[in-house]
mmCIF file of C-alpha atoms and ligand atoms in Angstrom:
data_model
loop_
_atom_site.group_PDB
_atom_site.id
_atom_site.type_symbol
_atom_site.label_atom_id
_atom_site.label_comp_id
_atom_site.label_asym_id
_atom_site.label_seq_id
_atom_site.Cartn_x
_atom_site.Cartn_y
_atom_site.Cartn_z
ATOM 1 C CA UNK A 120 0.513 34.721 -4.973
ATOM 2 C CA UNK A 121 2.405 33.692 -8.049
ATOM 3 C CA UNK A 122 3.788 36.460 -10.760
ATOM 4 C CA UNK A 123 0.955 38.605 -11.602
ATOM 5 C CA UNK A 124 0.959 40.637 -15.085
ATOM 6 C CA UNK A 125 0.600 44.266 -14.812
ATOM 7 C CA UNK A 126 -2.813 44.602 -16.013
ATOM 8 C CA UNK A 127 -5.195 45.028 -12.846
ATOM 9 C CA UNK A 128 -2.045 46.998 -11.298
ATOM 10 C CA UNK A 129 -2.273 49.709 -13.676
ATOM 11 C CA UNK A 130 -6.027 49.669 -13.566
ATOM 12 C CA UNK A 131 -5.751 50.438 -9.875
ATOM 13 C CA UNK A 132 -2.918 52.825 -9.938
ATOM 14 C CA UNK A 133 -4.272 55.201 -12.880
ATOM 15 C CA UNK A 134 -7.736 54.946 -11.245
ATOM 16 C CA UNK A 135 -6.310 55.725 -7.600
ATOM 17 C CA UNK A 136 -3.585 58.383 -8.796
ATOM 18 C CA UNK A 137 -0.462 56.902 -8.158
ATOM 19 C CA UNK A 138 2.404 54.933 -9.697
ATOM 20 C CA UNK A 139 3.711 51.833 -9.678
ATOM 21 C CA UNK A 140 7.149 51.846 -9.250
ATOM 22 C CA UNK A 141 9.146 49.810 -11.779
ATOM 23 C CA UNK A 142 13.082 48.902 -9.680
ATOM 24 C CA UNK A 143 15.552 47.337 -12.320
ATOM 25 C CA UNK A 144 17.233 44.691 -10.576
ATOM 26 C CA UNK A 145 20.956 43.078 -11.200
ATOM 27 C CA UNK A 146 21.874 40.758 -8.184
ATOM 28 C CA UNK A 147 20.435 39.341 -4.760
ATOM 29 C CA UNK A 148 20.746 41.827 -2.778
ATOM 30 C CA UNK A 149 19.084 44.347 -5.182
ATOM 31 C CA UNK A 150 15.956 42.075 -5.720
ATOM 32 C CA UNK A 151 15.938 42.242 -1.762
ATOM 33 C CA UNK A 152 15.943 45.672 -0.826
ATOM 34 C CA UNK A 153 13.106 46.228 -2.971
ATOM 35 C CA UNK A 154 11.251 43.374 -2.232
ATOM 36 C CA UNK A 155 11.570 43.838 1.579
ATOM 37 C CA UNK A 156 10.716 47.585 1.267
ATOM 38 C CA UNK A 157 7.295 46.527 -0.594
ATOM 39 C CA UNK A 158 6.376 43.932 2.057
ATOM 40 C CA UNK A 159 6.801 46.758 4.514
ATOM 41 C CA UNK A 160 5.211 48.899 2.500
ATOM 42 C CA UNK A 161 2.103 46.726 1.407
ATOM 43 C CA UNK A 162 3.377 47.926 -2.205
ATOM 44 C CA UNK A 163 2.609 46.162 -5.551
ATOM 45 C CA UNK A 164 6.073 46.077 -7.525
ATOM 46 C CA UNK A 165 7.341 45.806 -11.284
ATOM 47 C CA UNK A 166 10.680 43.881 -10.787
ATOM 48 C CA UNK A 167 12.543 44.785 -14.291
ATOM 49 C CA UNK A 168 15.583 43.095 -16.335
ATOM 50 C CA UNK A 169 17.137 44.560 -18.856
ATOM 51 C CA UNK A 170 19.195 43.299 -21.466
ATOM 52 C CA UNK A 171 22.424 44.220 -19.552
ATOM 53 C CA UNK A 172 20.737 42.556 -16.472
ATOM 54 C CA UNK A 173 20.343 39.538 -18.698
ATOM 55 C CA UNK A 174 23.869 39.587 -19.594
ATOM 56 C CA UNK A 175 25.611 40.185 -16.392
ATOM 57 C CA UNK A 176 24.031 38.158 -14.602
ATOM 58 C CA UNK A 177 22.042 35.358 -16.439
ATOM 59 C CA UNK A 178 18.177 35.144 -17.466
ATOM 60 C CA UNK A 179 18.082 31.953 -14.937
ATOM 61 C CA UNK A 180 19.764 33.602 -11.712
ATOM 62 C CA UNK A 181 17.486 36.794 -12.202
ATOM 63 C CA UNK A 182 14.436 34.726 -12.916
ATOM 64 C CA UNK A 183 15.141 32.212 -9.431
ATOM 65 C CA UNK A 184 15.726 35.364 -7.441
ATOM 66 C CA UNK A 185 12.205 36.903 -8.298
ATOM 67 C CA UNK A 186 10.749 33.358 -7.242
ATOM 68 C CA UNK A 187 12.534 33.633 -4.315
ATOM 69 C CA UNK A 188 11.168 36.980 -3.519
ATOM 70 C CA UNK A 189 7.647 36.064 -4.085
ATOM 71 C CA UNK A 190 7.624 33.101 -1.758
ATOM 72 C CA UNK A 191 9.183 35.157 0.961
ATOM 73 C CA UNK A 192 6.763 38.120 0.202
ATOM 74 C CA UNK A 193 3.531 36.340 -1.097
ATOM 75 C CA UNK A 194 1.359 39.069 -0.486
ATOM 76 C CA UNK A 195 2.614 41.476 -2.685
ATOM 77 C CA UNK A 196 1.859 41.535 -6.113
ATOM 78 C CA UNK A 197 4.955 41.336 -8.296
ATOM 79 C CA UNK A 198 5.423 41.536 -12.078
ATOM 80 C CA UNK A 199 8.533 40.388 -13.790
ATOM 81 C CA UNK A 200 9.160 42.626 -16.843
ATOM 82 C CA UNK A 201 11.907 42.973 -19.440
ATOM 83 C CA UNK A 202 13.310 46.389 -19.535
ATOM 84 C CA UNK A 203 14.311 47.783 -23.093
ATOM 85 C CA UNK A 204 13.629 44.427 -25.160
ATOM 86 C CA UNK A 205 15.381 45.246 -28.278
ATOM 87 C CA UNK A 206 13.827 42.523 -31.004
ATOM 88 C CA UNK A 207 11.131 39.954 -31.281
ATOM 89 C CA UNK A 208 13.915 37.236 -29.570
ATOM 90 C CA UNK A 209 15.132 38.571 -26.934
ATOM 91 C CA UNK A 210 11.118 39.362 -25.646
ATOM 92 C CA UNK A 211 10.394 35.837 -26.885
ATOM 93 C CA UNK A 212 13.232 34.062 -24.230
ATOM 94 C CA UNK A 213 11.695 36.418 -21.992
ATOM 95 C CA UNK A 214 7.970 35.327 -22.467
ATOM 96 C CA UNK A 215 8.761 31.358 -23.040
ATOM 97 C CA UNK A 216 11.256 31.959 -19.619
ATOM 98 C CA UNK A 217 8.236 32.890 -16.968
ATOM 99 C CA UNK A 218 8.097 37.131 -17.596
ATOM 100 C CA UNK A 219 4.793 38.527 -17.090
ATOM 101 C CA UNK A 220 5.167 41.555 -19.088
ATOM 102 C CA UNK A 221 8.222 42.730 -21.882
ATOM 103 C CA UNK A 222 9.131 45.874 -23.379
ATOM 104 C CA UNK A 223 9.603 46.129 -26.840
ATOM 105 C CA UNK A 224 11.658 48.978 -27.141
ATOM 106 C CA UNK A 225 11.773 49.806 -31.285
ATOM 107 C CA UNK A 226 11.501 53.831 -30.318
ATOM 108 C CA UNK A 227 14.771 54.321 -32.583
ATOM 109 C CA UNK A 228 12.851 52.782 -35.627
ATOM 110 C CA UNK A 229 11.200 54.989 -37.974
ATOM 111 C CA UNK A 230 7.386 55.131 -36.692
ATOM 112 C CA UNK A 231 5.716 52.313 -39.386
ATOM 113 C CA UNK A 232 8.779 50.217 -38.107
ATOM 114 C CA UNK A 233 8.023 50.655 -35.023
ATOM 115 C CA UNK A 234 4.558 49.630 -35.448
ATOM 116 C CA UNK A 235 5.640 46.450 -36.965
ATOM 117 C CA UNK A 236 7.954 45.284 -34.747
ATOM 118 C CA UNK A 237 5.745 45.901 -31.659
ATOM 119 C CA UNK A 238 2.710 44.532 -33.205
ATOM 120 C CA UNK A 239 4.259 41.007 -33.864
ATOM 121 C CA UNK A 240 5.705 41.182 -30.151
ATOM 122 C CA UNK A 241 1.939 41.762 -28.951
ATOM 123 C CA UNK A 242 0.648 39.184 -30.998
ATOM 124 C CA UNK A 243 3.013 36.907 -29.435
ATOM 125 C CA UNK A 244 3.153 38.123 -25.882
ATOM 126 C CA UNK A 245 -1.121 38.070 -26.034
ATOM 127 C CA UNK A 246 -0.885 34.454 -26.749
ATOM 128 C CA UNK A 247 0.860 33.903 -23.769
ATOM 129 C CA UNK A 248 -0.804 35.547 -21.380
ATOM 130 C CA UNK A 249 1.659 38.052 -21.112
ATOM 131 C CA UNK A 250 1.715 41.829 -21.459
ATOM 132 C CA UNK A 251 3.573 44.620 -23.608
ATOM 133 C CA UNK A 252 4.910 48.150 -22.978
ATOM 134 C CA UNK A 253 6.070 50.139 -25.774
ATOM 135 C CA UNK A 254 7.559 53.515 -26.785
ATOM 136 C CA UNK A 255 7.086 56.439 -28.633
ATOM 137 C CA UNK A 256 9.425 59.091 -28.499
ATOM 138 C CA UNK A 257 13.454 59.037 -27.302
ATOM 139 C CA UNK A 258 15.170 59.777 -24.164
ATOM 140 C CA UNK A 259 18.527 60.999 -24.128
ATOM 141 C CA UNK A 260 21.026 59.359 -22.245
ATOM 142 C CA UNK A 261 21.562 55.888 -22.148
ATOM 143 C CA UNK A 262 18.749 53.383 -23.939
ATOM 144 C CA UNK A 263 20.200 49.854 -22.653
ATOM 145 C CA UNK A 264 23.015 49.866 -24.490
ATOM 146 C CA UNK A 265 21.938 52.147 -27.267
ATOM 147 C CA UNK A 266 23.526 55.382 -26.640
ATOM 148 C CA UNK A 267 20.898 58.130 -27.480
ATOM 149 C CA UNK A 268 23.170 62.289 -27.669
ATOM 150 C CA UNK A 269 21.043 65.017 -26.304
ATOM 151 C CA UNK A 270 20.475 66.612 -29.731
ATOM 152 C CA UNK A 271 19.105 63.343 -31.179
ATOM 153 C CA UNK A 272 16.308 62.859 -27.741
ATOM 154 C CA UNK A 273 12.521 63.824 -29.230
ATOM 155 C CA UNK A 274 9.453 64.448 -27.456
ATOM 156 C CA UNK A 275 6.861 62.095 -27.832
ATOM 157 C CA UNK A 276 4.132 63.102 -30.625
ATOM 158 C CA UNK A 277 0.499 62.958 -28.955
ATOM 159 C CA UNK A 278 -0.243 63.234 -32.404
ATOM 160 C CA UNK A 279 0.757 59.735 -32.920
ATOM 161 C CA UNK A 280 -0.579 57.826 -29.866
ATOM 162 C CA UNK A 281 -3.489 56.640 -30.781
ATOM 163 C CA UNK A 282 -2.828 55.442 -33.665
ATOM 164 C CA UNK A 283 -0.026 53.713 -32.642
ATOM 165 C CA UNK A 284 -1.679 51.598 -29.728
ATOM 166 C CA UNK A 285 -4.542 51.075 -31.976
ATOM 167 C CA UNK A 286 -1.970 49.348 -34.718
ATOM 168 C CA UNK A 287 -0.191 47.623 -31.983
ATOM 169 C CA UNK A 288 -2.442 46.438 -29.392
ATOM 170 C CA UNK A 289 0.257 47.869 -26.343
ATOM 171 C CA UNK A 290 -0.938 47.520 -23.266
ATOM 172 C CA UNK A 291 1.220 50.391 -21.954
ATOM 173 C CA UNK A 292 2.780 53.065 -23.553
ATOM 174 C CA UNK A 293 6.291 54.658 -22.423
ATOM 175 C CA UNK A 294 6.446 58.100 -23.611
ATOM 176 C CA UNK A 295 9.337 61.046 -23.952
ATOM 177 C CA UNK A 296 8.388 64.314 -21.543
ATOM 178 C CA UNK A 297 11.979 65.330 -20.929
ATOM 179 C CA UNK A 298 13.384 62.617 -18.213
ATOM 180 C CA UNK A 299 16.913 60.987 -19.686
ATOM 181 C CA UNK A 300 18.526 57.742 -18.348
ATOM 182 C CA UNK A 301 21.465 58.068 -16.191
ATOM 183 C CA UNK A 302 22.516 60.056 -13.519
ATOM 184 C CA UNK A 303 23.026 63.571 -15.247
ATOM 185 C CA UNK A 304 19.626 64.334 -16.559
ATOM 186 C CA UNK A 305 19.746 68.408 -16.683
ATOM 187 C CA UNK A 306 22.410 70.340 -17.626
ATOM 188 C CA UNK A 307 23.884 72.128 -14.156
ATOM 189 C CA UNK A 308 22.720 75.612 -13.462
ATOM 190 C CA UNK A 309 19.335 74.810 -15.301
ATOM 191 C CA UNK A 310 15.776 74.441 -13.950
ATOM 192 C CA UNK A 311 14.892 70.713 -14.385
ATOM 193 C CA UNK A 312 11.319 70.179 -15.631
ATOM 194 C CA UNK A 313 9.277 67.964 -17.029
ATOM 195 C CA UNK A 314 6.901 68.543 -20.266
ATOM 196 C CA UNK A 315 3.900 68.410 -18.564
ATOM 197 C CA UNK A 316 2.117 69.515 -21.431
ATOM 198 C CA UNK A 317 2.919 66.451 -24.031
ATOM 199 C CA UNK A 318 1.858 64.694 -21.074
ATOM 200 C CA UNK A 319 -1.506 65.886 -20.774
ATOM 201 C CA UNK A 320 -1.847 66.099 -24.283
ATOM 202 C CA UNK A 321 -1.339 61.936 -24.552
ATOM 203 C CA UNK A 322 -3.147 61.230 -21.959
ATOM 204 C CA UNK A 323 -6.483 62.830 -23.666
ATOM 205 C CA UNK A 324 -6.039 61.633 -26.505
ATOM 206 C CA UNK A 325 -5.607 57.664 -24.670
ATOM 207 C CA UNK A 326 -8.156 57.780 -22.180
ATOM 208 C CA UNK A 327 -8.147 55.442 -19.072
ATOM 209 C CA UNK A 328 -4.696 53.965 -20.894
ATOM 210 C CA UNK A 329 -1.554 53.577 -18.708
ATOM 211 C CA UNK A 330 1.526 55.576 -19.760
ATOM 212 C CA UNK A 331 5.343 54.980 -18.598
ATOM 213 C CA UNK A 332 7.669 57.066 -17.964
ATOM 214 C CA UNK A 333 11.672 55.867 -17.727
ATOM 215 C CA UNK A 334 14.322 57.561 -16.449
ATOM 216 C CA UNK A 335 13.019 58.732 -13.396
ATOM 217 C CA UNK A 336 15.549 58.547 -11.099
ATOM 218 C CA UNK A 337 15.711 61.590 -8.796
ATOM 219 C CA UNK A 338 19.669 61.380 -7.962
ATOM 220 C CA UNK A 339 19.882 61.943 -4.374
ATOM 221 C CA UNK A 340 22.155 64.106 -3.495
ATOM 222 C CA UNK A 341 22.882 62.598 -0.137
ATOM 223 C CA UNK A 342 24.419 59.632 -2.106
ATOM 224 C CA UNK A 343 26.273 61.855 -4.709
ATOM 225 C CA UNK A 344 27.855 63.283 -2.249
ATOM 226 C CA UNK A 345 28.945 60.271 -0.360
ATOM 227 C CA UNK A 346 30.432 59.058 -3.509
ATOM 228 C CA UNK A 347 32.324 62.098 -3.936
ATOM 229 C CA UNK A 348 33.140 62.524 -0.355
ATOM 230 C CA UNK A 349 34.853 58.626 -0.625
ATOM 231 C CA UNK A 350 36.722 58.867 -3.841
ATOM 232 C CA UNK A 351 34.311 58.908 -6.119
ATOM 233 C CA UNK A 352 33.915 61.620 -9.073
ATOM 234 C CA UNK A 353 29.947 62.255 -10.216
ATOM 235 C CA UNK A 354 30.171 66.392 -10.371
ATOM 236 C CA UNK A 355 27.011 67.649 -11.647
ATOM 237 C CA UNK A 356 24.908 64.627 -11.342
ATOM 238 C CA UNK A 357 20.876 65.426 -11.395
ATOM 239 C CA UNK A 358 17.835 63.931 -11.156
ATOM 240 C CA UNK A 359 14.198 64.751 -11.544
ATOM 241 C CA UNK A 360 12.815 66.875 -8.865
ATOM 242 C CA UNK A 361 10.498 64.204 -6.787
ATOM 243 C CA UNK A 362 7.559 67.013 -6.727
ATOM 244 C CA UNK A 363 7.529 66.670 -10.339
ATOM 245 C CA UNK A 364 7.409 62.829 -10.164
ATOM 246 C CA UNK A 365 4.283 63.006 -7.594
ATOM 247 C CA UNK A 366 2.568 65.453 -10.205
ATOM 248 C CA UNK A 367 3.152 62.539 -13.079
ATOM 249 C CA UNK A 368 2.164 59.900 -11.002
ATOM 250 C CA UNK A 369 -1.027 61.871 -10.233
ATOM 251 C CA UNK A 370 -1.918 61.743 -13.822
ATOM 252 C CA UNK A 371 -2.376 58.773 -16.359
ATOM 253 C CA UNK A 372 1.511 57.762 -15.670
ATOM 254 C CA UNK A 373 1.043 54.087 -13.861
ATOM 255 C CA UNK A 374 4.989 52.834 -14.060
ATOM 256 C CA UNK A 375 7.693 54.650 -13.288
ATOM 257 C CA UNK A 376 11.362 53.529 -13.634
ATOM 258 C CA UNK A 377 13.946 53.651 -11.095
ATOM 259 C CA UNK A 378 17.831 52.620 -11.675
ATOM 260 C CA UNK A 379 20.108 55.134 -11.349
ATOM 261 C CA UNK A 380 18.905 55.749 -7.835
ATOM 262 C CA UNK A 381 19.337 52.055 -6.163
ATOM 263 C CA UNK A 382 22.980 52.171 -8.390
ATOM 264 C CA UNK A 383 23.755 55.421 -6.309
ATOM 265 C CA UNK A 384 22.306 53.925 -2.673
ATOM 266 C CA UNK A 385 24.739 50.822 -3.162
ATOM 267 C CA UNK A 386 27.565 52.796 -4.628
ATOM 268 C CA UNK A 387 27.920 55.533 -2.231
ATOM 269 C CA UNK A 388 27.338 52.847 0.646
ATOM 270 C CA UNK A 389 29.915 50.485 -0.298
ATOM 271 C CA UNK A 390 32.506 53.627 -0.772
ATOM 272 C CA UNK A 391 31.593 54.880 2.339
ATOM 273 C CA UNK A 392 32.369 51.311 4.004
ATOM 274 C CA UNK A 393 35.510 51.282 2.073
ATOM 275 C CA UNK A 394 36.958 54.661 3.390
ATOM 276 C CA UNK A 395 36.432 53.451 6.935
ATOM 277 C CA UNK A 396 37.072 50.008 6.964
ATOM 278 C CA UNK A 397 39.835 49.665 5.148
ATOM 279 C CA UNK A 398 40.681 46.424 6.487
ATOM 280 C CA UNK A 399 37.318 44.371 5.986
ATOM 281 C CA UNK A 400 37.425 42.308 3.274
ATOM 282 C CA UNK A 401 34.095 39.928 3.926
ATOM 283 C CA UNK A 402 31.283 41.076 0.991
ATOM 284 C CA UNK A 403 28.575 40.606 3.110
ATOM 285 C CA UNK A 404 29.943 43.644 5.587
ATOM 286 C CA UNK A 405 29.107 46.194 2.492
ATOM 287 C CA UNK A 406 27.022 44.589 0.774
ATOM 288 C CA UNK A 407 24.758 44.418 4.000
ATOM 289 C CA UNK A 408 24.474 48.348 4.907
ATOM 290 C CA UNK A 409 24.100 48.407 1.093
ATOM 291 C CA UNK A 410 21.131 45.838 0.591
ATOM 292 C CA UNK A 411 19.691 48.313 3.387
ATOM 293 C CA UNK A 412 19.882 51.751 2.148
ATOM 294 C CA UNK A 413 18.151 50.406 -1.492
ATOM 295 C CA UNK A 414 15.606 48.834 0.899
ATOM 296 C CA UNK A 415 15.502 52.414 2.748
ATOM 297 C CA UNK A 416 15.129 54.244 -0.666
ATOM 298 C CA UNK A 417 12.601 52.342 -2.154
ATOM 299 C CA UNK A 418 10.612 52.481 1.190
ATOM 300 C CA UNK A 419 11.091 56.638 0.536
ATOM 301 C CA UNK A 420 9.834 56.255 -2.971
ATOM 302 C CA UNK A 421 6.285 54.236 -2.319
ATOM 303 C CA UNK A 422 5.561 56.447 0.357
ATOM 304 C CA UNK A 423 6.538 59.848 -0.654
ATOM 305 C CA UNK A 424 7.173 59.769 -4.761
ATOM 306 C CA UNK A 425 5.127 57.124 -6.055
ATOM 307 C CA UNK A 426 1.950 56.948 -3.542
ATOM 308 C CA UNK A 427 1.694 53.199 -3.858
ATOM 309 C CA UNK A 428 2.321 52.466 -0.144
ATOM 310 C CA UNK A 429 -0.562 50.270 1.006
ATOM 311 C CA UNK A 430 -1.973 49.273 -2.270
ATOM 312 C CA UNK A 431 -1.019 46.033 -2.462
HETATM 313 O O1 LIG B 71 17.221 51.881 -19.090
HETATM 314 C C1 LIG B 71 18.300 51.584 -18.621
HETATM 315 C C2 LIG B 71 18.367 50.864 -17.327
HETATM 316 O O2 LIG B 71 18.892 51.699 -16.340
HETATM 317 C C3 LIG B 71 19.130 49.584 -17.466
HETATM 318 O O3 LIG B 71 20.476 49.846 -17.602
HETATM 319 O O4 LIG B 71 21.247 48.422 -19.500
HETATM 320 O O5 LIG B 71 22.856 49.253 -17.789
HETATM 321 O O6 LIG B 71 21.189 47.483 -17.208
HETATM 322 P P1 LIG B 71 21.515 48.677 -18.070
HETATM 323 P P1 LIG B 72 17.053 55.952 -14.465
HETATM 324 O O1 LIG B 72 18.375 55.900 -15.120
HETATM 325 O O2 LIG B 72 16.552 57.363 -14.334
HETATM 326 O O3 LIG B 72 17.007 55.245 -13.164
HETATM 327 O O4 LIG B 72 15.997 55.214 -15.440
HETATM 328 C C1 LIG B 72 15.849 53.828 -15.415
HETATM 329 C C2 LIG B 72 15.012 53.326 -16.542
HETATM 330 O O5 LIG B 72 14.319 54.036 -17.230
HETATM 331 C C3 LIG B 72 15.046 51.871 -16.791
HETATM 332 O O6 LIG B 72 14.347 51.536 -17.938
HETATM 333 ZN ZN1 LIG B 73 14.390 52.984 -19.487
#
């Protein structure tokens, strides 16, 4: 089947309790694991680019590879979504390139700004068939490539919800419970946890509308430590606890992003490779183990995180 937008996928997933999973993706063997994990699976998947994606590795390449992937997996519904859209032009390229969904991320912007901004994205995205996630609220950590300190992160306001989807006309909200981007989302020594409250407290006020949550990755810390056990240096680095992710996909949460964690899985692989084969210099060697403990991952995730295994 070609590109699908995320529409009847979120329908299904908020109605069925579970999550979509949403996998950033930067090169081949990224969009592969995934892809190849969610044909096992039967999985529907959000394939996401984000501006840094974009930049790295060029709107065309990223937008072939998807093709690729759904010819070789053409049972599985696939959206491809921009990730963090930061102005009207950048989710314009997107839309007029093939994308069946963009993010207009304007959560730094004062809340009528914010309105704006999204709103003339919608009106645009609408006429093209395509879909629109917004956000309310900031992560800490890193947005893209806008750097958001811990002190400066704010819950989301279910106060504010409603009227902002009714002003915008989103089709999926992202909101602010307490994840972060990155790989060091609580502070050591702390109890990591979600605010499951602000959660439920959106949710009633948007009934039977799908909410996102970013920065979900859970850290594993079977890859941390093979990064640090091969020369790498991540002390401290945490994730949210995958019980808590279950619980939020559960709820009204339909997408849930995942970078950090497929960024670990090919990190600590290739290291690993490195330390014992120091004399292999072919890319495919690492990048082959590498392409199959993403694919291994994700597989994890739809089963046991996101619940979207056989929902394709
Ligand atoms: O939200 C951030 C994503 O992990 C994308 O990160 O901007 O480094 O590609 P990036
Ligand atoms: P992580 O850094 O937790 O993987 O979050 C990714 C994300 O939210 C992409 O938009
Ligand atoms: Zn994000």
């Amino acid at each position: 089947m070609p590109l699908v937008t995320s529409k009847e996928m979120f329908a299904k997933a908020y109605n069925g309790g579970y999550a979509i999973g949403a996998f950033n993706v930067n090169n081949m063997e990224i969009v592969q694991g995934i892809t190849e994990a969610c044909k096992e699976e039967h999985a529907p998947v959000i394939l996401q680019v984000s501006k840094g994606a974009r930049a790295y590795a060029n709107h065309t390449y990223l937008i072939k590879l998807v093709e690729a992937a759904v010819i070789e997996c053409p049972e599985i519904p696939m959206v491809l979504h921009l990730d963090h859209g930061p102005d009207f032009d950048t989710c314009k390229a997107c839309i007029d390139g093939g994308f069946t969904s963009v993010m207009i991320d304007a959560s730094s912007k004062p809340f009528e700004e914010n309105i704006e901004i999204t709103r003339r994205v919608v009106e645009y995205a609408h006429e093209h068939g395509v879909v629109v996630e917004a956000e309310l609220g900031t992560l800490s950590g890193i947005e893209d490539e806008v750097k958001v300190q811990e002190g400066c992160a704010s819950y989301t306001r279910p106060e504010e919800v409603e009227e902002f989807v009714t002003r915008t006309g989103c089709d999926s909200l992202a909101i602010a419970i307490g994840t972060s981007h990155g790989a060091y989302k609580f502070k050591p020594g702390t109890k990591p946890q979600l605010r499951f409250d602000v959660l439920h407290e959106c949710e009633k006020r948007l009934p039977g509308f799908p909410i996102v949550l970013h920065g979900s990755s859970s850290v594993p810390q079977e890859y941390v430590n093979m990064i640090n056990e091969n020369g790498g240096a991540m002390p401290g680095a945490i994730g949210v606890p995958e019980d808590q992710l279950r619980e939020a996909a559960r709820s009204a949460v339909c997408k849930i992003n995942i970078d950090s964690d497929l960024r670990l899985a090919m990190t600590g692989t290739i290291r690993k490779f490195f330390n014992e084969h120091p004399d292999k210099f072919d890319p495919r060697e690492y990048l082959k183990p590498a392409r199959a403990n993403i694919k291994e991952l994700v597989r994890h995730k739809l089963r046991d995180v996101l619940g979207c295994s056989g929902k394709a």
